[in-house]
Amino acid sequence: MKSKFRVNRRKREITRQEPERLMECLSSGDQSRAVDGMTLSSESLATKENPTGGYSSKNGVLDLEPDTSNLEEAELSLRGRGSLNYEEARALLGRMEYQKGNIEAALHVFEGINIAAVTPRMKVTLAKRQEHHKRHSQSFATPSMSIHAASLLMEAIFLKAKSLQHLGRFREAAQSCKVIVDIVESSFSEGMPENFAADFKLQETLNKAVELLPELWKLADSPREAIMSYQRALLHHWNLDVETTARIQKDFAIFLLYSGGEAAPPNLRSLMDSSFAPKNNIEEAILLLMILLRKIILTRIEWDPSILDHLSFALSVSGGLKALASQVEELLPGIIDRRERYHILSLCYYGAGEELVALDLLRKLLHSNEDPKRVLALLMASKICGKTSKHAEEGINYARRALQSLENDCNQLESVANCLLGVSLSAHSQVAVADSERVTKQYEALEALETAGRMTKMQDSNILYHLSLENAEQRKLDVALYYAKHLLKLESGSNIIRGWLLLARILSAQRQYKDAETVINAALDQTGKWDQGELLRTKAKLQIAQGQLENGIESYIQLLAVLQIQSKSFGPGTKLYKVRELIPANRIIIMTDNGNPPSHLELEVWHDLASVYIRLSRWHDAETCLSKSKAISSYSASRCHTTGVLYEQRGLYKEALKAFVSALDIDPTHVPSLVSTAVVLRRLSMQSNATRSFLMAALRLDRMNSSAWYNLGLLYKAEGAPSPSLEAADCFEAATFLEETTPVEPFR
């Protein structure tokens, strides 16, 4: 009680002191004079020196009541020396003006502090404090001050930076704030000791300064300094609390992702030998965000959904969606809703190319016990199912459920649902057993696509593409040509290759090879080198269709050269890097994808080139092309089929049959091998039932295959009965029609 009474009595004594001594001391600028009292009257130093200062309570700023911390700071300093010096008095009075909202007046007071003069003494004070913690002494040439005075002055420097920030002088504010960081860093070369200033405001001021400094550099339009400040804040040991560190990590990650500048690598001397050193902005942002997610999993910080949003973006642009899926799977139950987890994971796996895994997750999400009416999930599931005839019927169901869930609420989503419904109906028609069912599905597909087109006023390029494609598949070539031209006009300048290819294929189906080649040449002029692969292949096929075999060979050789240069330029991996895992030491491993999947395009080019040499009876060149193909992938139905064609042309039918059977062992649905097997069996005068079964299997998979219809007609004709003769005529008619409307390569 006596101690408390003495403190209160001392505060009353300070308050009763007349302000003249303090005012005279400060106004005269005599920094050597000490004052042993101060006042909290409204006639402050700043008001006296700057009576017209802005940002005052009179100007509409809230007048904050100065708290008793000013008296407490004075009490602590007076305990240490029995007096307040010039800088400490200015620090206290400046804080008072800042608390009252007199920003310009506070700045005027703070600018009277000679920071350059007090900085060495502050460093000595902090260094001596560190030596005290280490329990051994060291002599210092520069006189020190009390730790309370150092804390007071450090707060004054921070408030000066805040005042400059309020006034829009961001660069000066950053330079002022940097002084605090420099002082502490130079005083503690090994990092700030634990609990160094637990009983004082110094640690609180330091926390605020370290967090504020990069923000000030950003406001000053100095991204390089901002990045260095962020790295400095995270790599140096400032004894920051967990929440402050997390905020800095998140802000830095956001700045790295969206600022547009490239961060310089951190100072390697501050890293341990085993530390991961990020190579670019994306890697560093991913590292920070994954560390934040780890802290959430360990319940060190609260859940922040924006962290997952930013990490999703970072990993999406870097091709690391499977890594994102792993992070989402590691989140503890209850952090995010189970249904939301299913949806996010399905998006991750779909983006990573694992569509069946994504579809399984969507099935769980859309189950009647979960969220059966989630429109976006229904649309995504329909899109996945519509890509294969196997799941097309399921895709139809999802699209129709999406339309029912929308109930005319959103025309844009309804148009998407109708488009996906049309795509799924078209895919389902390809496996329809009965002709009536196939025709019905095709009609419904066109109807759904046309509905989607009307809803978007024929301004959606994806809908136009599928409209043109479906009409082309149904051999409504004039309508398909109209939509393809409209598509190119809509996509003018957007460099969409699929529109050019579809238009060229439609023209080739109309036997307008020259026009189709002109379209491809125009596309080549507007396309970058690395995107010309499919265009060059189509051009070669158009030239061969016109009988220009040597020109076709040159186009193939040009394409192979582009593919070779491309593989050397970008290396074996197609992705920049993959994030493998977050290991316990809070480091992520980001590496180049060394997996080298076979190039499907290069594989098919070698097969195309071999086929041309077979037509020219250049057997050795054809064998060379096939050996090149085998070096890329020995497990290829297409290569086995081309090998069989080579044997067949040389009259080696038994060897050809073995090659075709090998192709069907690899891919039982390979239509060219089914047709070729039937042809060779007929040549070898084997059972007609086996021949017919292969041809019927081919037609079930591709009813538009003119070669299958033709050979089936030959089979019926060879049987000689009246009924088979009529069937043969129907087969020949279908083969003739399809042959006249078959493009140089499939529309899809």
XYZ file of C-alpha atoms in Angstrom:
748
model
C 0.000 0.000 0.000
C 2.866 2.354 0.819
C 4.429 1.739 -2.583
C 1.166 2.385 -4.369
C 0.654 5.554 -2.317
C 4.126 6.829 -3.238
C 3.473 6.273 -6.964
C 0.127 8.052 -6.866
C 1.585 10.899 -4.845
C 4.405 11.231 -7.362
C 1.883 11.396 -10.243
C -0.021 14.139 -8.447
C 3.201 16.039 -7.921
C 4.025 15.796 -11.632
C 0.555 16.955 -12.573
C 0.731 19.936 -10.198
C 4.016 21.144 -11.652
C 3.824 24.373 -13.586
C 4.336 23.884 -17.389
C 6.607 26.921 -17.720
C 9.865 25.057 -16.992
C 9.115 22.363 -19.577
C 7.960 24.879 -22.179
C 10.989 27.047 -21.660
C 13.300 24.072 -21.948
C 11.758 22.768 -25.156
C 11.155 26.124 -26.796
C 14.707 27.229 -26.174
C 16.062 24.042 -27.715
C 18.400 23.507 -24.789
C 18.699 19.761 -24.820
C 21.175 19.672 -21.978
C 18.625 20.969 -19.480
C 16.609 18.326 -17.703
C 13.107 18.826 -16.402
C 11.730 16.958 -13.470
C 8.064 17.570 -14.211
C 5.511 17.868 -16.966
C 1.878 18.824 -17.431
C -1.100 17.438 -19.385
C -2.805 20.780 -19.884
C -4.529 21.519 -23.195
C -1.947 24.191 -23.950
C 0.572 21.677 -25.277
C 3.935 22.261 -26.843
C 2.654 21.463 -30.304
C -0.235 23.927 -29.943
C 2.175 26.602 -28.848
C 4.684 25.961 -31.618
C 2.146 25.180 -34.374
C -1.179 26.846 -33.494
C -2.619 26.268 -36.971
C -1.758 22.549 -37.144
C -4.206 20.408 -39.168
C -5.898 17.157 -38.267
C -7.008 18.571 -34.918
C -10.226 17.862 -33.074
C -11.488 21.186 -34.249
C -11.108 19.968 -37.831
C -13.470 17.056 -37.252
C -11.045 14.438 -35.967
C -12.156 12.568 -32.858
C -10.473 14.081 -29.780
C -9.062 11.084 -27.940
C -8.488 11.512 -24.191
C -4.816 11.046 -23.360
C -4.436 8.039 -21.140
C -2.357 7.754 -18.000
C 0.424 5.967 -19.891
C 2.106 9.352 -20.391
C 2.373 9.797 -16.625
C 3.546 6.221 -16.214
C 6.298 6.715 -18.814
C 7.374 9.891 -17.077
C 7.361 8.104 -13.735
C 9.554 5.301 -15.091
C 12.060 7.730 -16.599
C 12.144 9.848 -13.456
C 12.813 6.728 -11.419
C 15.825 6.038 -13.614
C 17.424 9.501 -13.567
C 15.130 11.796 -11.665
C 14.533 13.945 -14.780
C 13.184 13.978 -18.370
C 15.528 15.121 -21.116
C 14.577 17.057 -24.238
C 13.939 14.065 -26.508
C 11.867 12.177 -23.950
C 9.699 15.189 -23.264
C 9.076 15.661 -26.966
C 8.258 11.949 -27.301
C 5.638 12.202 -24.541
C 4.094 15.415 -25.826
C 4.111 14.169 -29.409
C 2.263 11.063 -28.321
C -0.322 13.235 -26.582
C -0.954 15.221 -29.741
C -1.183 12.048 -31.811
C -3.698 10.538 -29.385
C -5.813 13.683 -29.629
C -5.808 13.449 -33.420
C -3.562 16.483 -34.018
C -1.470 14.685 -36.630
C 0.415 17.662 -38.048
C 1.052 19.045 -34.572
C 2.335 15.652 -33.401
C 4.635 15.428 -36.424
C 5.970 18.905 -35.657
C 6.874 17.759 -32.148
C 8.432 14.477 -33.320
C 10.571 16.254 -35.909
C 12.242 18.130 -33.070
C 13.791 14.890 -31.830
C 17.357 14.431 -33.071
C 17.046 10.774 -34.074
C 20.614 10.591 -35.390
C 21.912 11.687 -31.979
C 19.853 9.320 -29.856
C 20.239 6.266 -32.114
C 23.761 5.260 -30.877
C 22.626 5.568 -27.242
C 19.552 3.441 -27.950
C 21.719 0.766 -29.575
C 24.046 0.749 -26.573
C 21.096 0.439 -24.189
C 19.657 -2.520 -26.072
C 23.060 -4.168 -26.458
C 23.780 -3.778 -22.714
C 20.406 -5.277 -22.013
C 21.351 -8.272 -24.129
C 24.680 -8.608 -22.327
C 22.802 -8.517 -19.019
C 20.734 -11.469 -20.209
C 23.944 -13.283 -21.110
C 25.242 -12.543 -17.565
C 28.546 -10.983 -18.471
C 29.480 -7.379 -18.915
C 31.196 -5.354 -21.585
C 32.337 -1.737 -21.607
C 30.651 0.691 -24.002
C 32.153 4.021 -25.033
C 28.808 5.661 -25.770
C 26.672 6.523 -22.707
C 23.413 4.645 -22.537
C 19.879 5.556 -21.448
C 17.274 3.688 -19.472
C 15.363 0.929 -21.230
C 12.201 2.929 -20.555
C 13.596 5.939 -22.352
C 14.696 3.804 -25.290
C 11.223 2.307 -25.522
C 9.662 5.764 -25.339
C 11.853 7.134 -28.126
C 11.277 4.081 -30.275
C 7.542 4.613 -29.941
C 8.024 8.258 -30.914
C 9.822 7.211 -34.107
C 6.991 4.802 -34.889
C 4.311 7.447 -34.282
C 6.264 9.834 -36.486
C 6.074 7.214 -39.273
C 2.329 6.827 -38.667
C 1.882 10.599 -38.807
C 3.742 10.802 -42.100
C 1.569 7.958 -43.409
C -1.598 9.863 -42.461
C -0.296 12.880 -44.362
C 0.491 10.817 -47.494
C 4.272 11.145 -47.184
C 4.806 7.414 -47.573
C 8.489 7.292 -48.509
C 9.477 9.439 -45.513
C 7.236 7.281 -43.329
C 8.966 4.128 -44.552
C 12.409 5.618 -43.924
C 11.369 6.611 -40.398
C 9.924 3.174 -39.682
C 13.066 1.520 -41.052
C 15.111 3.275 -38.342
C 13.412 1.151 -35.665
C 14.112 -2.070 -37.529
C 17.742 -1.063 -38.158
C 18.308 -0.200 -34.484
C 16.976 -3.492 -33.181
C 18.665 -5.593 -35.861
C 22.083 -4.012 -35.303
C 21.697 -4.362 -31.528
C 20.846 -8.070 -31.687
C 22.936 -9.696 -34.402
C 21.740 -13.164 -33.394
C 18.120 -12.144 -33.140
C 16.050 -10.682 -30.349
C 16.187 -12.811 -27.179
C 13.027 -14.500 -25.950
C 11.049 -12.385 -23.448
C 13.551 -9.559 -23.884
C 11.029 -6.791 -23.357
C 8.067 -8.632 -21.986
C 7.331 -5.919 -19.380
C 7.768 -2.964 -21.725
C 6.198 -1.489 -24.834
C 9.372 -1.964 -26.865
C 8.321 -5.377 -28.175
C 4.860 -4.070 -29.061
C 6.359 -1.143 -30.976
C 8.777 -3.437 -32.766
C 5.952 -5.767 -33.807
C 4.016 -2.875 -35.279
C 7.067 -1.430 -37.046
C 8.095 -4.719 -38.636
C 4.539 -5.256 -39.912
C 4.057 -1.651 -41.077
C 7.350 -1.181 -42.949
C 6.545 -3.268 -46.078
C 3.078 -1.699 -46.272
C 4.654 1.753 -46.327
C 7.052 0.761 -49.108
C 4.091 -0.548 -51.110
C 2.285 2.772 -50.628
C 5.459 4.552 -51.729
C 5.420 2.482 -54.959
C 8.701 0.775 -54.080
C 8.032 -2.942 -54.669
C 11.663 -3.979 -54.383
C 12.020 -2.395 -50.943
C 8.667 -3.894 -49.924
C 9.810 -7.402 -50.857
C 13.113 -6.938 -49.022
C 11.227 -5.716 -45.950
C 8.916 -8.738 -46.031
C 11.866 -11.117 -46.356
C 13.684 -9.294 -43.586
C 10.628 -9.513 -41.339
C 10.312 -13.268 -41.845
C 13.969 -14.305 -41.886
C 15.259 -12.295 -38.899
C 14.324 -13.367 -35.381
C 12.184 -10.477 -34.074
C 10.404 -12.488 -31.375
C 7.078 -11.715 -33.073
C 3.882 -13.330 -31.881
C 2.242 -16.025 -34.013
C -0.625 -13.818 -35.227
C 1.691 -11.029 -36.390
C 3.940 -13.472 -38.230
C 0.918 -15.059 -39.920
C -0.384 -11.671 -41.078
C 3.013 -10.783 -42.541
C 3.275 -14.148 -44.309
C -0.191 -13.798 -45.814
C 0.351 -10.188 -46.955
C 3.702 -11.117 -48.493
C 2.201 -14.082 -50.352
C -0.579 -11.890 -51.758
C 1.953 -9.260 -52.836
C 4.111 -11.886 -54.552
C 1.138 -13.314 -56.442
C -0.464 -10.137 -57.697
C 2.100 -7.309 -57.639
C 3.549 -8.100 -61.070
C 7.166 -7.664 -59.963
C 9.719 -10.429 -59.476
C 11.192 -10.914 -56.024
C 14.926 -11.107 -55.570
C 16.087 -14.258 -53.764
C 16.529 -13.810 -50.004
C 19.945 -13.390 -48.438
C 21.341 -16.924 -48.400
C 23.357 -16.184 -45.265
C 20.099 -16.051 -43.335
C 19.117 -19.548 -44.481
C 20.230 -22.850 -43.043
C 21.896 -25.369 -45.328
C 18.738 -27.506 -45.463
C 16.353 -24.608 -46.101
C 14.371 -24.457 -49.297
C 15.242 -21.403 -51.418
C 12.359 -20.357 -53.705
C 13.301 -19.558 -57.285
C 10.455 -17.177 -58.165
C 7.410 -15.348 -56.843
C 5.019 -18.254 -57.299
C 7.231 -20.705 -55.405
C 7.759 -18.279 -52.533
C 4.031 -17.506 -52.314
C 3.172 -21.226 -52.328
C 5.728 -21.819 -49.568
C 4.216 -19.095 -47.386
C 0.609 -20.146 -47.951
C 1.340 -23.816 -47.289
C 3.108 -22.872 -44.056
C -0.001 -20.906 -43.063
C -2.195 -23.911 -43.843
C 0.083 -26.054 -41.697
C -0.348 -23.601 -38.817
C -4.129 -23.839 -39.242
C -3.950 -27.641 -39.171
C -1.888 -27.434 -35.968
C -4.456 -24.931 -34.549
C -1.806 -22.260 -34.041
C -3.862 -19.683 -35.945
C -7.541 -19.401 -36.778
C -9.014 -20.625 -40.065
C -8.863 -18.029 -42.842
C -10.652 -19.116 -46.058
C -8.789 -16.531 -48.142
C -5.538 -18.479 -47.570
C -6.991 -21.463 -49.398
C -8.318 -19.167 -52.140
C -4.882 -17.656 -52.795
C -3.170 -21.051 -52.608
C -5.694 -22.408 -55.105
C -4.777 -19.649 -57.533
C -1.025 -20.106 -57.043
C -1.104 -23.865 -57.545
C -3.539 -23.577 -60.463
C -1.203 -21.351 -62.482
C 1.768 -23.542 -61.617
C 0.193 -26.899 -62.460
C 0.175 -28.140 -58.879
C -3.500 -28.950 -58.440
C -2.787 -32.421 -57.026
C -0.685 -30.775 -54.343
C -3.621 -28.495 -53.588
C -5.845 -31.551 -53.277
C -3.381 -33.040 -50.781
C -3.492 -29.863 -48.690
C -7.304 -29.815 -48.682
C -7.394 -33.495 -47.683
C -5.110 -32.741 -44.724
C -7.443 -30.096 -43.297
C -9.080 -31.238 -40.087
C -12.797 -32.097 -40.210
C -14.938 -29.086 -39.467
C -12.533 -26.495 -40.864
C -14.428 -26.482 -44.145
C -17.818 -27.989 -44.888
C -17.704 -31.594 -46.123
C -19.680 -30.742 -49.255
C -17.365 -27.839 -50.011
C -14.411 -30.181 -49.557
C -15.873 -32.583 -52.140
C -16.374 -29.729 -54.589
C -12.860 -28.285 -54.170
C -11.239 -31.713 -54.464
C -13.222 -32.513 -57.604
C -12.018 -29.271 -59.182
C -8.412 -30.095 -58.219
C -8.459 -33.586 -59.681
C -10.277 -32.423 -62.801
C -7.651 -29.741 -63.369
C -4.911 -32.327 -62.791
C -6.369 -34.517 -65.539
C -7.788 -37.218 -63.244
C -11.361 -36.813 -64.447
C -12.655 -40.143 -63.172
C -11.469 -39.342 -59.643
C -13.200 -35.974 -59.947
C -16.365 -37.696 -61.158
C -16.381 -40.058 -58.165
C -16.135 -37.076 -55.809
C -18.949 -35.302 -57.631
C -21.117 -38.412 -57.330
C -20.634 -38.287 -53.558
C -21.412 -34.579 -53.484
C -24.546 -34.946 -55.615
C -25.913 -37.879 -53.636
C -29.373 -37.335 -52.209
C -27.918 -37.211 -48.680
C -25.475 -34.419 -49.543
C -26.206 -31.624 -52.038
C -28.120 -33.054 -55.020
C -29.117 -29.637 -56.396
C -25.699 -27.932 -56.494
C -25.830 -26.540 -60.023
C -22.104 -25.998 -60.622
C -21.307 -29.536 -59.515
C -24.061 -30.921 -61.764
C -22.680 -29.010 -64.742
C -19.134 -30.166 -64.070
C -20.238 -33.794 -63.735
C -22.185 -33.534 -67.004
C -19.133 -32.073 -68.741
C -16.921 -34.959 -67.616
C -19.493 -37.603 -68.558
C -20.139 -36.057 -71.988
C -16.538 -36.657 -73.059
C -16.992 -40.418 -73.338
C -19.866 -42.475 -74.657
C -19.466 -44.815 -71.675
C -20.717 -42.182 -69.223
C -22.855 -40.180 -71.663
C -26.171 -41.363 -70.261
C -25.099 -40.263 -66.781
C -24.099 -36.900 -68.246
C -27.594 -36.497 -69.725
C -29.083 -37.090 -66.279
C -26.811 -34.503 -64.613
C -27.560 -31.863 -67.263
C -31.305 -32.351 -66.912
C -31.059 -32.170 -63.127
C -29.155 -28.892 -63.489
C -31.928 -27.466 -65.673
C -34.532 -28.513 -63.107
C -32.527 -26.957 -60.272
C -32.124 -23.642 -62.116
C -35.865 -23.163 -62.752
C -35.298 -20.245 -65.148
C -33.203 -18.364 -62.553
C -30.121 -17.768 -64.708
C -30.135 -17.732 -68.495
C -26.350 -18.018 -68.720
C -26.193 -21.203 -66.645
C -29.239 -22.580 -68.448
C -27.474 -22.124 -71.779
C -24.440 -23.979 -70.409
C -26.670 -26.798 -69.151
C -28.409 -27.086 -72.525
C -25.044 -27.157 -74.311
C -23.764 -29.933 -72.038
C -27.025 -31.810 -72.501
C -26.534 -31.646 -76.269
C -22.942 -32.877 -76.000
C -23.949 -35.824 -73.794
C -26.858 -36.749 -76.076
C -24.507 -36.688 -79.065
C -21.995 -38.948 -77.279
C -24.787 -41.325 -76.261
C -26.083 -41.558 -79.844
C -22.762 -43.064 -80.921
C -23.377 -46.204 -78.855
C -27.091 -46.549 -79.549
C -27.903 -50.082 -80.719
C -31.061 -49.324 -82.695
C -31.055 -46.862 -85.575
C -34.264 -45.296 -84.286
C -32.656 -44.607 -80.896
C -29.555 -43.136 -82.542
C -31.618 -40.808 -84.746
C -33.714 -39.705 -81.764
C -30.643 -38.902 -79.668
C -29.053 -36.974 -82.533
C -32.230 -34.947 -83.020
C -32.432 -34.171 -79.285
C -28.748 -33.216 -79.249
C -29.235 -30.664 -82.029
C -32.376 -29.365 -80.358
C -30.579 -28.811 -77.037
C -27.613 -27.112 -78.732
C -29.874 -24.842 -80.763
C -31.756 -23.890 -77.585
C -28.428 -22.971 -75.964
C -27.514 -20.952 -79.063
C -30.770 -19.001 -79.002
C -30.373 -18.233 -75.300
C -26.943 -16.721 -75.974
C -27.996 -15.069 -79.260
C -25.329 -17.153 -81.028
C -22.567 -15.230 -79.233
C -21.053 -18.113 -77.266
C -18.089 -19.629 -79.097
C -18.276 -22.979 -77.270
C -21.932 -23.462 -78.207
C -21.243 -22.471 -81.824
C -18.382 -24.973 -81.969
C -20.558 -27.850 -80.775
C -23.399 -26.813 -83.081
C -21.060 -26.899 -86.056
C -19.473 -30.166 -84.888
C -22.786 -31.957 -84.359
C -24.137 -30.877 -87.757
C -20.908 -32.010 -89.381
C -21.126 -35.405 -87.647
C -24.654 -35.793 -89.002
C -23.329 -34.801 -92.445
C -25.359 -31.587 -92.541
C -22.316 -29.938 -94.000
C -23.844 -26.667 -95.230
C -25.289 -25.890 -91.788
C -22.039 -26.951 -90.156
C -20.095 -24.658 -92.495
C -22.352 -21.712 -91.575
C -21.763 -22.169 -87.843
C -18.014 -22.720 -88.327
C -17.679 -19.443 -90.244
C -19.741 -17.629 -87.611
C -17.471 -19.120 -84.960
C -14.326 -17.803 -86.653
C -15.861 -14.363 -87.038
C -16.771 -14.340 -83.348
C -13.295 -15.511 -82.311
C -11.485 -13.133 -84.660
C -8.012 -12.426 -83.278
C -8.341 -14.852 -80.357
C -6.196 -17.549 -82.001
C -8.533 -20.490 -81.313
C -7.073 -23.385 -83.315
C -10.038 -25.728 -82.984
C -12.243 -23.355 -85.002
C -9.767 -23.286 -87.893
C -9.373 -27.063 -87.840
C -13.122 -27.686 -87.822
C -13.694 -25.325 -90.750
C -10.905 -26.994 -92.765
C -12.290 -30.471 -92.040
C -15.805 -29.443 -93.109
C -14.435 -28.028 -96.362
C -12.459 -31.225 -96.952
C -15.665 -33.244 -96.437
C -17.165 -31.123 -99.230
C -14.117 -31.972 -101.364
C -12.990 -28.316 -101.315
C -9.402 -29.250 -100.547
C -7.846 -26.107 -101.961
C -10.092 -23.860 -99.848
C -9.397 -26.002 -96.806
C -5.647 -25.638 -97.337
C -6.076 -21.868 -97.682
C -7.862 -21.843 -94.308
C -5.015 -23.804 -92.708
C -2.404 -21.456 -94.200
C -4.296 -18.472 -92.775
C -4.361 -20.179 -89.389
C -0.624 -20.861 -89.564
C 0.022 -17.165 -90.227
C -1.890 -16.217 -87.064
C -0.509 -18.942 -84.802
C 2.711 -19.205 -82.845
C 5.289 -21.823 -83.798
C 4.632 -24.060 -80.806
C 0.886 -24.242 -81.542
C 1.137 -25.241 -85.196
C 1.356 -29.020 -84.728
C -2.235 -30.028 -85.512
C -2.463 -27.404 -88.257
C 0.626 -28.744 -90.061
C -0.663 -32.302 -89.771
C -4.011 -31.313 -91.307
C -2.203 -29.429 -94.071
C -0.156 -32.520 -94.903
C -3.295 -34.657 -95.106
C -4.976 -32.099 -97.389
C -1.955 -32.128 -99.701
C -1.972 -35.937 -99.811
C -5.730 -35.920 -100.556
C -4.941 -33.733 -103.585
C -2.285 -36.205 -104.744
C 0.618 -33.972 -103.665
C 2.441 -36.719 -101.791
C 5.869 -35.100 -101.819
C 4.412 -31.820 -100.485
C 2.656 -33.812 -97.778
C 5.957 -35.446 -96.803
C 7.612 -32.010 -96.575
C 4.822 -30.762 -94.276
C 5.268 -33.796 -92.029
C 9.033 -33.240 -91.907
C 8.451 -29.579 -91.010
C 6.112 -30.667 -88.209
C 8.640 -33.158 -86.840
C 11.288 -30.415 -86.812
C 8.981 -28.154 -84.798
C 8.284 -30.950 -82.313
C 12.001 -31.694 -81.950
C 12.891 -28.043 -81.299
C 9.997 -27.751 -78.892
C 11.138 -30.749 -76.853
C 14.683 -29.346 -76.645
C 13.458 -25.874 -75.683
C 11.108 -26.901 -72.899
C 12.727 -30.116 -71.754
C 10.976 -33.355 -70.973
C 8.362 -31.940 -68.584
C 5.360 -30.013 -69.762
C 4.709 -28.376 -66.384
C 6.890 -25.746 -64.773
C 7.042 -27.612 -61.486
C 5.014 -29.739 -59.128
C 4.634 -29.321 -55.431
C 5.201 -32.778 -54.017
C 4.558 -32.409 -50.307
C 4.835 -30.266 -47.237
C 7.338 -31.993 -45.023
C 7.368 -31.637 -41.219
C 10.070 -28.981 -41.257
C 7.612 -26.590 -42.909
C 9.430 -26.756 -46.228
C 7.986 -27.679 -49.577
C 9.818 -29.430 -52.371
C 9.202 -27.874 -55.753
C 10.825 -29.664 -58.649
C 10.683 -30.116 -62.375
C 8.425 -32.889 -63.615
C 10.869 -35.391 -65.063
C 8.150 -37.717 -66.290
C 8.228 -37.818 -70.088
C 4.883 -39.152 -71.377
C 4.949 -40.247 -75.021
C 4.106 -37.460 -77.431
C 0.844 -38.562 -79.007
C 1.172 -36.079 -81.842
C 4.722 -37.122 -82.716
C 3.681 -40.761 -82.548
C 0.821 -40.240 -84.999
C 2.982 -38.161 -87.341
C 5.438 -41.046 -87.721
C 2.495 -43.370 -88.479
C 1.082 -40.909 -91.051
C 4.480 -40.596 -92.699
C 4.879 -44.383 -92.781
C 1.467 -44.666 -94.483
C 2.558 -42.228 -97.199
C 5.756 -44.209 -97.835
C 3.656 -47.399 -98.026
C 1.528 -45.802 -100.749
C 4.766 -44.963 -102.582
C 6.050 -48.553 -102.039
C 9.079 -47.175 -100.191
C 9.189 -50.057 -97.732
C 12.506 -49.204 -96.118
C 11.448 -45.608 -95.371
C 8.163 -46.874 -93.924
C 10.030 -49.315 -91.662
C 12.316 -46.492 -90.518
C 9.280 -44.393 -89.522
C 7.805 -47.318 -87.598
C 11.064 -47.888 -85.742
C 11.052 -44.197 -84.729
C 7.497 -44.655 -83.475
C 8.464 -47.749 -81.504
C 11.250 -45.791 -79.809
C 8.630 -43.360 -78.514
C 6.094 -45.996 -77.423
C 6.182 -49.725 -78.051
C 2.632 -50.081 -76.776
C 0.623 -48.504 -79.593
C -2.364 -49.957 -81.436
C -1.878 -47.425 -84.202
C 1.730 -48.547 -84.804
C 0.718 -52.218 -84.915
C -2.035 -51.375 -87.428
C 0.351 -49.433 -89.688
C 2.793 -52.355 -89.508
C -0.021 -54.665 -90.570
C -0.857 -52.387 -93.522
C 2.807 -52.546 -94.581
C 2.725 -56.364 -94.545
C -0.623 -56.394 -96.356
C 0.678 -54.190 -99.167
C 3.646 -56.498 -99.577
C 1.324 -59.538 -99.811
C 2.321 -60.952 -96.409
C -1.239 -61.496 -95.204
C -0.518 -63.853 -92.320
C 2.039 -61.414 -90.876
C -0.449 -58.602 -91.430
C -3.132 -60.530 -89.548
C -0.781 -61.048 -86.594
C -0.072 -57.293 -86.516
C -3.783 -56.415 -86.605
C -4.533 -58.909 -83.825
C -1.715 -57.348 -81.758
C -3.331 -53.954 -82.279
C -6.664 -55.279 -81.029
C -4.936 -56.854 -78.023
C -3.723 -53.366 -77.113
C -7.012 -51.612 -77.928
C -10.050 -53.797 -78.677
C -11.972 -50.702 -79.855
C -9.432 -49.669 -82.510
C -11.787 -49.381 -85.511
C -9.136 -49.386 -88.331
C -7.709 -52.649 -86.960
C -11.178 -54.221 -86.776
C -11.828 -53.352 -90.436
C -8.354 -54.437 -91.583
C -8.656 -57.741 -89.710
C -11.927 -58.437 -91.536
C -10.345 -57.545 -94.900
C -7.380 -59.894 -94.359
C -9.646 -62.704 -93.171
C -11.703 -62.325 -96.347
C -8.529 -62.384 -98.457
C -7.419 -65.557 -96.698
C -10.853 -67.082 -97.434
C -11.505 -67.764 -93.758
C -14.936 -68.037 -92.119
C -17.304 -65.289 -93.222
C -18.958 -65.241 -89.782
C -15.713 -64.096 -88.171
C -15.271 -61.478 -90.884
C -18.812 -60.202 -90.367
C -18.366 -60.010 -86.583
C -15.303 -57.769 -86.942
C -17.108 -55.459 -89.384
C -20.229 -55.236 -87.220
C -18.074 -54.456 -84.186
C -16.419 -51.654 -86.174
C -19.791 -50.207 -87.191
C -21.092 -50.324 -83.637
C -18.153 -48.136 -82.664
C -18.192 -45.900 -85.758
C -21.270 -45.967 -87.961
C -19.699 -43.349 -90.234
C -16.825 -45.619 -91.320
C -17.182 -45.922 -95.110
C -14.578 -48.704 -95.364
C -16.533 -50.916 -92.936
C -19.761 -50.452 -94.925
C -17.975 -51.161 -98.203
C -16.351 -54.367 -96.964
C -19.602 -55.506 -95.393
C -21.238 -55.023 -98.806
C -18.542 -57.137 -100.435
C -19.169 -59.842 -97.863
C -22.917 -59.860 -98.534
C -22.303 -59.841 -102.287
C -19.979 -62.839 -102.022
C -22.712 -64.841 -100.323
C -24.869 -64.598 -103.516
C -28.387 -65.009 -101.972
C -31.103 -62.515 -103.019
C -31.610 -61.056 -99.551
C -27.900 -60.523 -98.912
C -27.672 -58.853 -102.346
C -30.187 -56.209 -101.235
C -28.250 -55.712 -98.024
C -25.060 -55.434 -100.085
C -26.654 -52.678 -102.188
C -27.627 -50.781 -99.021
C -24.095 -51.151 -97.707
C -22.555 -49.882 -100.954
C -24.939 -46.930 -100.992
C -24.054 -45.992 -97.433
C -20.332 -46.426 -98.189
C -20.575 -44.186 -101.270
C -22.397 -41.420 -99.384
C -19.974 -41.537 -96.481
C -16.937 -41.674 -98.767
C -18.103 -38.521 -100.499
C -18.548 -36.684 -97.200
C -15.633 -38.056 -95.187
C -13.125 -35.401 -94.052
C -9.368 -35.902 -94.331
C -9.409 -36.516 -90.565
C -12.288 -37.014 -88.103
C -14.340 -33.966 -87.168
C -13.771 -34.593 -83.447
